[in-house]
mmCIF file of C-alpha atoms in Angstrom:
data_model
loop_
_atom_site.group_PDB
_atom_site.id
_atom_site.type_symbol
_atom_site.label_atom_id
_atom_site.label_comp_id
_atom_site.label_asym_id
_atom_site.label_seq_id
_atom_site.Cartn_x
_atom_site.Cartn_y
_atom_site.Cartn_z
ATOM 1 C CA UNK B 1 18.927 -0.325 22.263
ATOM 2 C CA UNK B 2 19.584 -1.127 18.597
ATOM 3 C CA UNK B 3 22.642 0.604 17.160
ATOM 4 C CA UNK B 4 21.742 0.398 13.493
ATOM 5 C CA UNK B 5 25.037 1.858 12.328
ATOM 6 C CA UNK B 6 26.840 -0.898 14.264
ATOM 7 C CA UNK B 7 24.685 -3.754 12.984
ATOM 8 C CA UNK B 8 26.154 -6.378 10.737
ATOM 9 C CA UNK B 9 24.603 -6.989 7.357
ATOM 10 C CA UNK B 10 23.948 -10.136 5.374
ATOM 11 C CA UNK B 11 23.927 -8.072 2.185
ATOM 12 C CA UNK B 12 20.134 -7.600 2.235
ATOM 13 C CA UNK B 13 18.336 -5.775 5.025
ATOM 14 C CA UNK B 14 14.566 -5.379 5.386
ATOM 15 C CA UNK B 15 13.520 -2.123 7.066
ATOM 16 C CA UNK B 16 10.079 -2.391 8.659
ATOM 17 C CA UNK B 17 8.045 -1.992 11.847
ATOM 18 C CA UNK B 18 5.754 -5.027 11.747
ATOM 19 C CA UNK B 19 7.351 -8.463 12.276
ATOM 20 C CA UNK B 20 4.013 -10.175 11.569
ATOM 21 C CA UNK B 21 4.418 -9.442 7.856
ATOM 22 C CA UNK B 22 7.910 -10.926 7.527
ATOM 23 C CA UNK B 23 7.432 -14.752 7.760
ATOM 24 C CA UNK B 24 6.432 -15.317 4.089
ATOM 25 C CA UNK B 25 9.558 -13.455 3.001
ATOM 26 C CA UNK B 26 11.735 -15.222 5.585
ATOM 27 C CA UNK B 27 10.499 -18.529 4.162
ATOM 28 C CA UNK B 28 11.350 -17.352 0.642
ATOM 29 C CA UNK B 29 14.852 -16.311 1.718
ATOM 30 C CA UNK B 30 15.268 -19.740 3.332
ATOM 31 C CA UNK B 31 14.135 -21.534 0.162
ATOM 32 C CA UNK B 32 16.718 -19.562 -1.802
ATOM 33 C CA UNK B 33 19.442 -20.081 0.784
ATOM 34 C CA UNK B 34 19.937 -16.320 1.028
ATOM 35 C CA UNK B 35 20.607 -14.671 4.403
ATOM 36 C CA UNK B 36 18.997 -11.379 5.344
ATOM 37 C CA UNK B 37 18.857 -8.936 8.236
ATOM 38 C CA UNK B 38 16.017 -6.878 9.687
ATOM 39 C CA UNK B 39 15.923 -3.365 11.050
ATOM 40 C CA UNK B 40 12.709 -3.001 13.040
ATOM 41 C CA UNK B 41 12.018 0.716 13.332
ATOM 42 C CA UNK B 42 10.212 0.808 16.637
ATOM 43 C CA UNK B 43 13.394 1.981 18.359
ATOM 44 C CA UNK B 44 17.114 2.330 17.659
ATOM 45 C CA UNK B 45 19.703 4.970 16.869
ATOM 46 C CA UNK B 46 22.155 6.019 14.171
ATOM 47 C CA UNK B 47 25.336 8.093 14.215
ATOM 48 C CA UNK B 48 24.899 10.418 11.267
ATOM 49 C CA UNK B 49 28.628 10.728 10.584
ATOM 50 C CA UNK B 50 29.132 6.967 10.506
ATOM 51 C CA UNK B 51 28.720 5.117 7.210
ATOM 52 C CA UNK B 52 25.944 2.509 7.070
ATOM 53 C CA UNK B 53 26.925 -1.087 6.363
ATOM 54 C CA UNK B 54 27.251 -1.981 2.684
ATOM 55 C CA UNK B 55 24.399 -3.844 1.068
ATOM 56 C CA UNK B 56 20.873 -3.531 -0.251
ATOM 57 C CA UNK B 57 18.095 -2.109 1.915
ATOM 58 C CA UNK B 58 14.441 -2.881 1.210
ATOM 59 C CA UNK B 59 12.065 -0.418 2.838
ATOM 60 C CA UNK B 60 8.763 -1.984 3.886
ATOM 61 C CA UNK B 61 7.638 1.013 5.906
ATOM 62 C CA UNK B 62 3.864 1.244 6.118
ATOM 63 C CA UNK B 63 1.315 4.041 6.202
ATOM 64 C CA UNK B 64 -0.626 2.106 8.840
ATOM 65 C CA UNK B 65 2.248 1.828 11.348
ATOM 66 C CA UNK B 66 0.502 4.150 13.817
ATOM 67 C CA UNK B 67 -2.417 1.691 13.980
ATOM 68 C CA UNK B 68 -0.030 -0.807 15.577
ATOM 69 C CA UNK B 69 1.147 1.663 18.215
ATOM 70 C CA UNK B 70 4.196 2.761 16.202
ATOM 71 C CA UNK B 71 3.251 6.416 15.844
ATOM 72 C CA UNK B 72 6.774 7.559 14.992
ATOM 73 C CA UNK B 73 7.830 4.816 12.571
ATOM 74 C CA UNK B 74 7.216 7.093 9.605
ATOM 75 C CA UNK B 75 9.597 9.715 11.010
ATOM 76 C CA UNK B 76 12.151 7.073 12.016
ATOM 77 C CA UNK B 77 11.955 5.782 8.458
ATOM 78 C CA UNK B 78 12.467 9.206 6.949
ATOM 79 C CA UNK B 79 15.591 9.670 9.061
ATOM 80 C CA UNK B 80 17.044 6.224 8.325
ATOM 81 C CA UNK B 81 16.391 6.411 4.580
ATOM 82 C CA UNK B 82 17.905 9.900 4.383
ATOM 83 C CA UNK B 83 20.992 8.594 6.189
ATOM 84 C CA UNK B 84 21.333 5.554 3.916
ATOM 85 C CA UNK B 85 20.822 7.545 0.734
ATOM 86 C CA UNK B 86 23.252 10.270 1.772
ATOM 87 C CA UNK B 87 25.994 7.611 1.767
ATOM 88 C CA UNK B 88 24.912 6.217 -1.583
ATOM 89 C CA UNK B 89 23.477 2.953 -0.299
ATOM 90 C CA UNK B 90 21.136 1.037 -2.579
ATOM 91 C CA UNK B 91 17.633 1.400 -1.193
ATOM 92 C CA UNK B 92 14.683 -0.390 -2.768
ATOM 93 C CA UNK B 93 11.587 1.808 -2.365
ATOM 94 C CA UNK B 94 13.525 4.713 -0.880
ATOM 95 C CA UNK B 95 12.563 8.140 0.412
ATOM 96 C CA UNK B 96 10.367 9.293 -2.512
ATOM 97 C CA UNK B 97 8.435 6.026 -2.282
ATOM 98 C CA UNK B 98 7.850 6.391 1.449
ATOM 99 C CA UNK B 99 6.320 9.813 0.790
ATOM 100 C CA UNK B 100 3.993 8.228 -1.760
ATOM 101 C CA UNK B 101 3.079 5.433 0.663
ATOM 102 C CA UNK B 102 2.011 7.742 3.490
ATOM 103 C CA UNK B 103 -0.082 10.203 1.477
ATOM 104 C CA UNK B 104 -3.162 9.444 -0.615
ATOM 105 C CA UNK B 105 -3.123 13.098 -1.645
ATOM 106 C CA UNK B 106 0.295 12.629 -3.213
ATOM 107 C CA UNK B 107 -0.775 9.360 -4.828
ATOM 108 C CA UNK B 108 -3.880 10.836 -6.412
ATOM 109 C CA UNK B 109 -2.143 13.950 -7.689
ATOM 110 C CA UNK B 110 0.738 12.000 -9.215
ATOM 111 C CA UNK B 111 -1.625 9.473 -10.795
ATOM 112 C CA UNK B 112 -3.841 12.246 -12.183
ATOM 113 C CA UNK B 113 -0.829 14.102 -13.601
ATOM 114 C CA UNK B 114 0.103 10.885 -15.411
ATOM 115 C CA UNK B 115 -3.353 10.684 -16.977
ATOM 116 C CA UNK B 116 -4.994 8.040 -14.786
ATOM 117 C CA UNK B 117 -8.613 8.358 -13.726
ATOM 118 C CA UNK B 118 -8.692 8.695 -9.942
ATOM 119 C CA UNK B 119 -11.683 9.245 -7.650
ATOM 120 C CA UNK B 120 -12.815 12.827 -7.142
ATOM 121 C CA UNK B 121 -11.421 13.654 -3.722
ATOM 122 C CA UNK B 122 -11.442 16.589 -1.305
ATOM 123 C CA UNK B 123 -8.727 16.754 1.374
ATOM 124 C CA UNK B 124 -9.962 18.363 4.583
ATOM 125 C CA UNK B 125 -7.507 19.589 7.210
ATOM 126 C CA UNK B 126 -8.945 19.210 10.691
ATOM 127 C CA UNK B 127 -12.709 19.066 11.111
ATOM 128 C CA UNK B 128 -14.024 22.629 10.734
ATOM 129 C CA UNK B 129 -14.622 22.300 6.972
ATOM 130 C CA UNK B 130 -15.771 18.684 6.905
ATOM 131 C CA UNK B 131 -19.525 19.252 6.828
ATOM 132 C CA UNK B 132 -19.407 22.141 4.368
ATOM 133 C CA UNK B 133 -17.147 20.240 1.976
ATOM 134 C CA UNK B 134 -19.179 17.051 2.269
ATOM 135 C CA UNK B 135 -22.365 18.971 1.436
ATOM 136 C CA UNK B 136 -20.957 19.634 -2.028
ATOM 137 C CA UNK B 137 -20.600 15.896 -2.723
ATOM 138 C CA UNK B 138 -23.546 13.812 -3.906
ATOM 139 C CA UNK B 139 -24.502 10.968 -1.594
ATOM 140 C CA UNK B 140 -23.461 8.265 -1.221
ATOM 141 C CA UNK B 141 -19.838 9.214 -0.675
ATOM 142 C CA UNK B 142 -16.994 7.704 1.302
ATOM 143 C CA UNK B 143 -14.342 8.911 3.712
ATOM 144 C CA UNK B 144 -10.817 7.671 4.254
ATOM 145 C CA UNK B 145 -7.634 8.826 5.937
ATOM 146 C CA UNK B 146 -4.874 10.469 3.918
ATOM 147 C CA UNK B 147 -2.311 8.392 5.792
ATOM 148 C CA UNK B 148 -4.179 5.177 5.363
ATOM 149 C CA UNK B 149 -3.449 1.510 5.004
ATOM 150 C CA UNK B 150 -5.720 -1.215 6.423
ATOM 151 C CA UNK B 151 -8.711 0.754 5.155
ATOM 152 C CA UNK B 152 -8.272 3.271 7.958
ATOM 153 C CA UNK B 153 -11.165 5.709 8.168
ATOM 154 C CA UNK B 154 -12.982 4.177 5.210
ATOM 155 C CA UNK B 155 -16.722 4.466 5.608
ATOM 156 C CA UNK B 156 -19.662 4.965 3.284
ATOM 157 C CA UNK B 157 -22.331 7.552 4.027
ATOM 158 C CA UNK B 158 -25.665 7.430 2.267
ATOM 159 C CA UNK B 159 -26.759 10.882 3.407
ATOM 160 C CA UNK B 160 -25.241 14.132 4.610
ATOM 161 C CA UNK B 161 -27.308 13.915 7.790
ATOM 162 C CA UNK B 162 -25.726 10.571 8.602
ATOM 163 C CA UNK B 163 -22.266 12.029 8.039
ATOM 164 C CA UNK B 164 -23.017 15.005 10.300
ATOM 165 C CA UNK B 165 -24.087 12.679 13.103
ATOM 166 C CA UNK B 166 -20.846 10.745 12.670
ATOM 167 C CA UNK B 167 -18.612 13.824 12.689
ATOM 168 C CA UNK B 168 -20.251 15.142 15.860
ATOM 169 C CA UNK B 169 -20.090 11.772 17.634
ATOM 170 C CA UNK B 170 -17.439 10.056 19.719
ATOM 171 C CA UNK B 171 -17.139 7.499 16.905
ATOM 172 C CA UNK B 172 -15.352 9.952 14.610
ATOM 173 C CA UNK B 173 -11.914 8.580 13.680
ATOM 174 C CA UNK B 174 -9.222 11.246 13.850
ATOM 175 C CA UNK B 175 -6.646 10.710 11.067
ATOM 176 C CA UNK B 176 -3.015 10.291 12.097
ATOM 177 C CA UNK B 177 -1.986 13.350 10.064
ATOM 178 C CA UNK B 178 -5.232 15.284 10.589
ATOM 179 C CA UNK B 179 -6.282 14.962 6.925
ATOM 180 C CA UNK B 180 -9.639 13.369 6.124
ATOM 181 C CA UNK B 181 -10.445 12.575 2.503
ATOM 182 C CA UNK B 182 -13.982 12.947 1.194
ATOM 183 C CA UNK B 183 -14.371 10.890 -1.940
ATOM 184 C CA UNK B 184 -16.910 10.124 -4.610
ATOM 185 C CA UNK B 185 -18.568 6.732 -4.442
ATOM 186 C CA UNK B 186 -17.545 4.755 -7.519
ATOM 187 C CA UNK B 187 -19.764 1.847 -8.493
ATOM 188 C CA UNK B 188 -18.098 -1.185 -10.048
ATOM 189 C CA UNK B 189 -19.461 -2.954 -13.094
ATOM 190 C CA UNK B 190 -19.051 -6.287 -11.293
ATOM 191 C CA UNK B 191 -18.417 -7.055 -7.609
ATOM 192 C CA UNK B 192 -14.634 -7.226 -7.587
ATOM 193 C CA UNK B 193 -11.531 -5.057 -7.526
ATOM 194 C CA UNK B 194 -8.157 -5.844 -9.083
ATOM 195 C CA UNK B 195 -4.688 -5.536 -7.605
ATOM 196 C CA UNK B 196 -1.721 -5.560 -9.991
ATOM 197 C CA UNK B 197 1.566 -6.614 -8.406
ATOM 198 C CA UNK B 198 4.935 -5.331 -9.593
ATOM 199 C CA UNK B 199 8.282 -6.715 -8.432
ATOM 200 C CA UNK B 200 11.604 -5.244 -9.466
ATOM 201 C CA UNK B 201 9.682 -2.855 -11.668
ATOM 202 C CA UNK B 202 8.124 -5.728 -13.624
ATOM 203 C CA UNK B 203 4.560 -6.997 -13.666
ATOM 204 C CA UNK B 204 4.068 -10.216 -11.690
ATOM 205 C CA UNK B 205 0.335 -10.923 -11.708
ATOM 206 C CA UNK B 206 -3.064 -9.286 -11.254
ATOM 207 C CA UNK B 207 -5.348 -10.587 -8.513
ATOM 208 C CA UNK B 208 -9.116 -10.450 -8.727
ATOM 209 C CA UNK B 209 -10.668 -9.895 -5.295
ATOM 210 C CA UNK B 210 -14.300 -10.921 -5.128
ATOM 211 C CA UNK B 211 -16.281 -8.433 -3.044
ATOM 212 C CA UNK B 212 -19.761 -9.875 -3.643
ATOM 213 C CA UNK B 213 -20.146 -10.928 -0.002
ATOM 214 C CA UNK B 214 -19.672 -7.357 1.175
ATOM 215 C CA UNK B 215 -16.941 -4.771 1.502
ATOM 216 C CA UNK B 216 -13.600 -5.632 2.962
ATOM 217 C CA UNK B 217 -10.685 -3.827 4.402
ATOM 218 C CA UNK B 218 -8.355 -5.174 1.799
ATOM 219 C CA UNK B 219 -5.008 -5.687 3.543
ATOM 220 C CA UNK B 220 -3.226 -8.991 2.975
ATOM 221 C CA UNK B 221 -2.345 -9.489 6.633
ATOM 222 C CA UNK B 222 -5.392 -8.066 8.407
ATOM 223 C CA UNK B 223 -8.934 -9.348 8.015
ATOM 224 C CA UNK B 224 -11.780 -6.915 8.549
ATOM 225 C CA UNK B 225 -15.127 -6.095 7.018
ATOM 226 C CA UNK B 226 -15.570 -2.406 6.388
ATOM 227 C CA UNK B 227 -18.643 -0.851 7.964
ATOM 228 C CA UNK B 228 -21.435 -0.093 5.541
ATOM 229 C CA UNK B 229 -23.884 2.676 5.925
ATOM 230 C CA UNK B 230 -25.400 3.066 9.379
ATOM 231 C CA UNK B 231 -28.440 0.894 9.967
ATOM 232 C CA UNK B 232 -27.474 -1.717 7.379
ATOM 233 C CA UNK B 233 -26.636 -5.342 7.991
ATOM 234 C CA UNK B 234 -23.060 -5.931 6.832
ATOM 235 C CA UNK B 235 -23.662 -9.682 6.781
ATOM 236 C CA UNK B 236 -26.783 -9.495 4.635
ATOM 237 C CA UNK B 237 -26.939 -11.007 1.140
ATOM 238 C CA UNK B 238 -25.483 -8.470 -1.287
ATOM 239 C CA UNK B 239 -27.660 -6.571 -3.689
ATOM 240 C CA UNK B 240 -26.858 -4.455 -6.702
ATOM 241 C CA UNK B 241 -26.034 -1.623 -4.297
ATOM 242 C CA UNK B 242 -23.368 -3.538 -2.378
ATOM 243 C CA UNK B 243 -19.818 -2.226 -2.652
ATOM 244 C CA UNK B 244 -16.899 -2.555 -3.592
ATOM 245 C CA UNK B 245 -15.841 0.792 -2.326
ATOM 246 C CA UNK B 246 -12.482 2.326 -2.979
ATOM 247 C CA UNK B 247 -10.862 1.108 0.197
ATOM 248 C CA UNK B 248 -7.615 -0.777 0.331
ATOM 249 C CA UNK B 249 -5.838 -3.877 -0.934
ATOM 250 C CA UNK B 250 -6.432 -7.608 -1.455
ATOM 251 C CA UNK B 251 -6.586 -9.312 1.916
ATOM 252 C CA UNK B 252 -5.722 -12.441 3.786
ATOM 253 C CA UNK B 253 -9.147 -13.115 5.226
ATOM 254 C CA UNK B 254 -11.235 -16.190 6.029
ATOM 255 C CA UNK B 255 -13.109 -16.236 2.733
ATOM 256 C CA UNK B 256 -15.016 -18.408 0.303
ATOM 257 C CA UNK B 257 -13.015 -20.475 -2.154
ATOM 258 C CA UNK B 258 -12.236 -18.331 -5.167
ATOM 259 C CA UNK B 259 -12.310 -15.003 -3.369
ATOM 260 C CA UNK B 260 -8.767 -14.349 -4.584
ATOM 261 C CA UNK B 261 -7.856 -15.496 -8.085
ATOM 262 C CA UNK B 262 -5.297 -14.528 -10.693
ATOM 263 C CA UNK B 263 -6.717 -12.645 -13.669
ATOM 264 C CA UNK B 264 -4.973 -14.586 -16.415
ATOM 265 C CA UNK B 265 -6.238 -12.207 -19.090
ATOM 266 C CA UNK B 266 -4.233 -9.347 -17.604
ATOM 267 C CA UNK B 267 -0.629 -9.728 -18.740
ATOM 268 C CA UNK B 268 2.459 -7.555 -18.907
ATOM 269 C CA UNK B 269 1.290 -6.359 -22.337
ATOM 270 C CA UNK B 270 -2.078 -5.089 -21.104
ATOM 271 C CA UNK B 271 -2.277 -1.329 -21.850
ATOM 272 C CA UNK B 272 -3.069 -0.409 -18.231
ATOM 273 C CA UNK B 273 -0.234 -2.583 -16.924
ATOM 274 C CA UNK B 274 2.225 -0.945 -19.300
ATOM 275 C CA UNK B 275 1.116 2.504 -18.161
ATOM 276 C CA UNK B 276 1.357 1.526 -14.492
ATOM 277 C CA UNK B 277 4.811 0.043 -15.035
ATOM 278 C CA UNK B 278 6.010 3.320 -16.565
ATOM 279 C CA UNK B 279 4.402 5.327 -13.759
ATOM 280 C CA UNK B 280 6.091 3.253 -11.058
ATOM 281 C CA UNK B 281 9.466 3.568 -12.804
ATOM 282 C CA UNK B 282 9.061 7.348 -13.031
ATOM 283 C CA UNK B 283 8.436 7.447 -9.266
ATOM 284 C CA UNK B 284 11.227 4.999 -8.300
ATOM 285 C CA UNK B 285 8.748 2.405 -7.028
ATOM 286 C CA UNK B 286 10.265 -1.046 -7.453
ATOM 287 C CA UNK B 287 7.897 -3.258 -5.440
ATOM 288 C CA UNK B 288 4.209 -2.393 -5.124
ATOM 289 C CA UNK B 289 0.615 -3.435 -5.556
ATOM 290 C CA UNK B 290 -1.655 -1.055 -7.481
ATOM 291 C CA UNK B 291 -5.413 -1.323 -7.168
ATOM 292 C CA UNK B 292 -8.076 -0.386 -9.643
ATOM 293 C CA UNK B 293 -11.776 -0.816 -10.182
ATOM 294 C CA UNK B 294 -13.653 -1.156 -13.468
ATOM 295 C CA UNK B 295 -16.791 0.930 -13.242
ATOM 296 C CA UNK B 296 -20.325 0.452 -14.429
ATOM 297 C CA UNK B 297 -19.863 3.246 -16.997
ATOM 298 C CA UNK B 298 -16.769 1.702 -18.556
ATOM 299 C CA UNK B 299 -14.011 3.611 -16.768
ATOM 300 C CA UNK B 300 -10.982 2.186 -14.999
ATOM 301 C CA UNK B 301 -10.299 4.022 -11.750
ATOM 302 C CA UNK B 302 -6.895 3.626 -10.077
ATOM 303 C CA UNK B 303 -7.253 4.326 -6.365
ATOM 304 C CA UNK B 304 -4.406 2.893 -4.305
ATOM 305 C CA UNK B 305 -0.656 2.322 -4.501
ATOM 306 C CA UNK B 306 0.577 0.024 -1.761
ATOM 307 C CA UNK B 307 4.368 0.068 -1.610
ATOM 308 C CA UNK B 308 4.345 -2.186 1.448
ATOM 309 C CA UNK B 309 2.674 -4.966 -0.452
ATOM 310 C CA UNK B 310 1.799 -8.375 0.986
ATOM 311 C CA UNK B 311 0.631 -11.387 -0.990
ATOM 312 C CA UNK B 312 -2.434 -13.557 -0.528
ATOM 313 C CA UNK B 313 -1.489 -17.096 0.449
ATOM 314 C CA UNK B 314 -4.250 -18.742 -1.612
ATOM 315 C CA UNK B 315 -2.987 -17.029 -4.758
ATOM 316 C CA UNK B 316 0.640 -17.738 -3.882
ATOM 317 C CA UNK B 317 -0.126 -21.451 -3.511
ATOM 318 C CA UNK B 318 -1.327 -21.735 -7.107
ATOM 319 C CA UNK B 319 0.779 -19.120 -8.899
ATOM 320 C CA UNK B 320 3.480 -20.379 -11.312
ATOM 321 C CA UNK B 321 6.031 -18.435 -9.250
ATOM 322 C CA UNK B 322 5.459 -17.166 -5.732
ATOM 323 C CA UNK B 323 5.674 -13.395 -5.491
ATOM 324 C CA UNK B 324 7.797 -13.684 -2.339
ATOM 325 C CA UNK B 325 10.294 -15.867 -4.216
ATOM 326 C CA UNK B 326 10.474 -13.325 -7.011
ATOM 327 C CA UNK B 327 11.084 -10.556 -4.465
ATOM 328 C CA UNK B 328 14.001 -12.517 -3.024
ATOM 329 C CA UNK B 329 15.381 -13.185 -6.504
ATOM 330 C CA UNK B 330 15.200 -9.475 -7.323
ATOM 331 C CA UNK B 331 16.848 -8.431 -4.056
ATOM 332 C CA UNK B 332 19.567 -11.082 -4.469
ATOM 333 C CA UNK B 333 20.296 -9.950 -8.017
ATOM 334 C CA UNK B 334 20.433 -6.345 -6.855
ATOM 335 C CA UNK B 335 22.811 -7.277 -4.026
ATOM 336 C CA UNK B 336 25.123 -9.005 -6.514
ATOM 337 C CA UNK B 337 25.097 -5.913 -8.715
ATOM 338 C CA UNK B 338 25.954 -3.703 -5.742
ATOM 339 C CA UNK B 339 28.790 -6.032 -4.719
ATOM 340 C CA UNK B 340 30.160 -6.118 -8.277
ATOM 341 C CA UNK B 341 30.115 -2.322 -8.448
ATOM 342 C CA UNK B 342 31.853 -2.151 -5.100
ATOM 343 C CA UNK B 343 34.544 -4.500 -6.455
ATOM 344 C CA UNK B 344 35.079 -2.294 -9.489
ATOM 345 C CA UNK B 345 35.566 0.732 -7.250
ATOM 346 C CA UNK B 346 38.056 -1.058 -4.995
#
């Protein structure tokens, strides 16, 4: 059993539930000569009346934790972050950010309130209203899970009849929180999506993800092709009708050279980047990847905020500064600020 309130701290602690995503950051900490601890929220306990160790806590809790058999990690995270914050500990991507991470509904509403174009979406609770609500959408349309990540539940349907067969079949994917999203199909002007990375509240780089070979479940640590419409060949040569769909994030997949490249023309001064930076600051998001698609009719549609961001190794190998190194630099600077403030209070 892990007694989190009795654990030592190196000054920086990563809170997560998936050790497979930690090695690139562990390597960055090693390069910087900075120690760190991990709290893996697949088990453990806390005494609520006992103060947490001093230090900086970086929450890397993920909306897709249930897909790895960690059905309760979200609730464990809510409890741990509430405990840390109640004692005034410095948490990077704290409780409000976790709520944004685990709900596409919340993401879309907050983005829309801030003036961003988001996909037209209907949230359906349970299954009774799915067919009726879908009938009001023009085909093709897509589905996804409200508590997503890894492209969970993302499928394209080219007809309402096809969707009805899916809903009534054993293949229907039940969302972790019971909320299925029905979403307009947005066609891109060119076959790519863009993911803008922010670290410490500042723009780092924008990655172009080539989708011309088909649609991908765009998670940096999990490689999967998303299913296309039933009866199609996912491996076929793409045509003008091939995705991208609004699915997920830029992934670490066996891909052609050039699948992932930095968009040099997108800088910190780009109007969209400046708006996204302000949005993330308003919502206390300090480390995140934000995805958008540029449509055939000239719109820019923002469709995903990933606060548990991972970085593509091909891009990292050629970038002027590795994102993981910048994360460590930000966390180290924050830890020094916390320690200095603690010294002033002593």
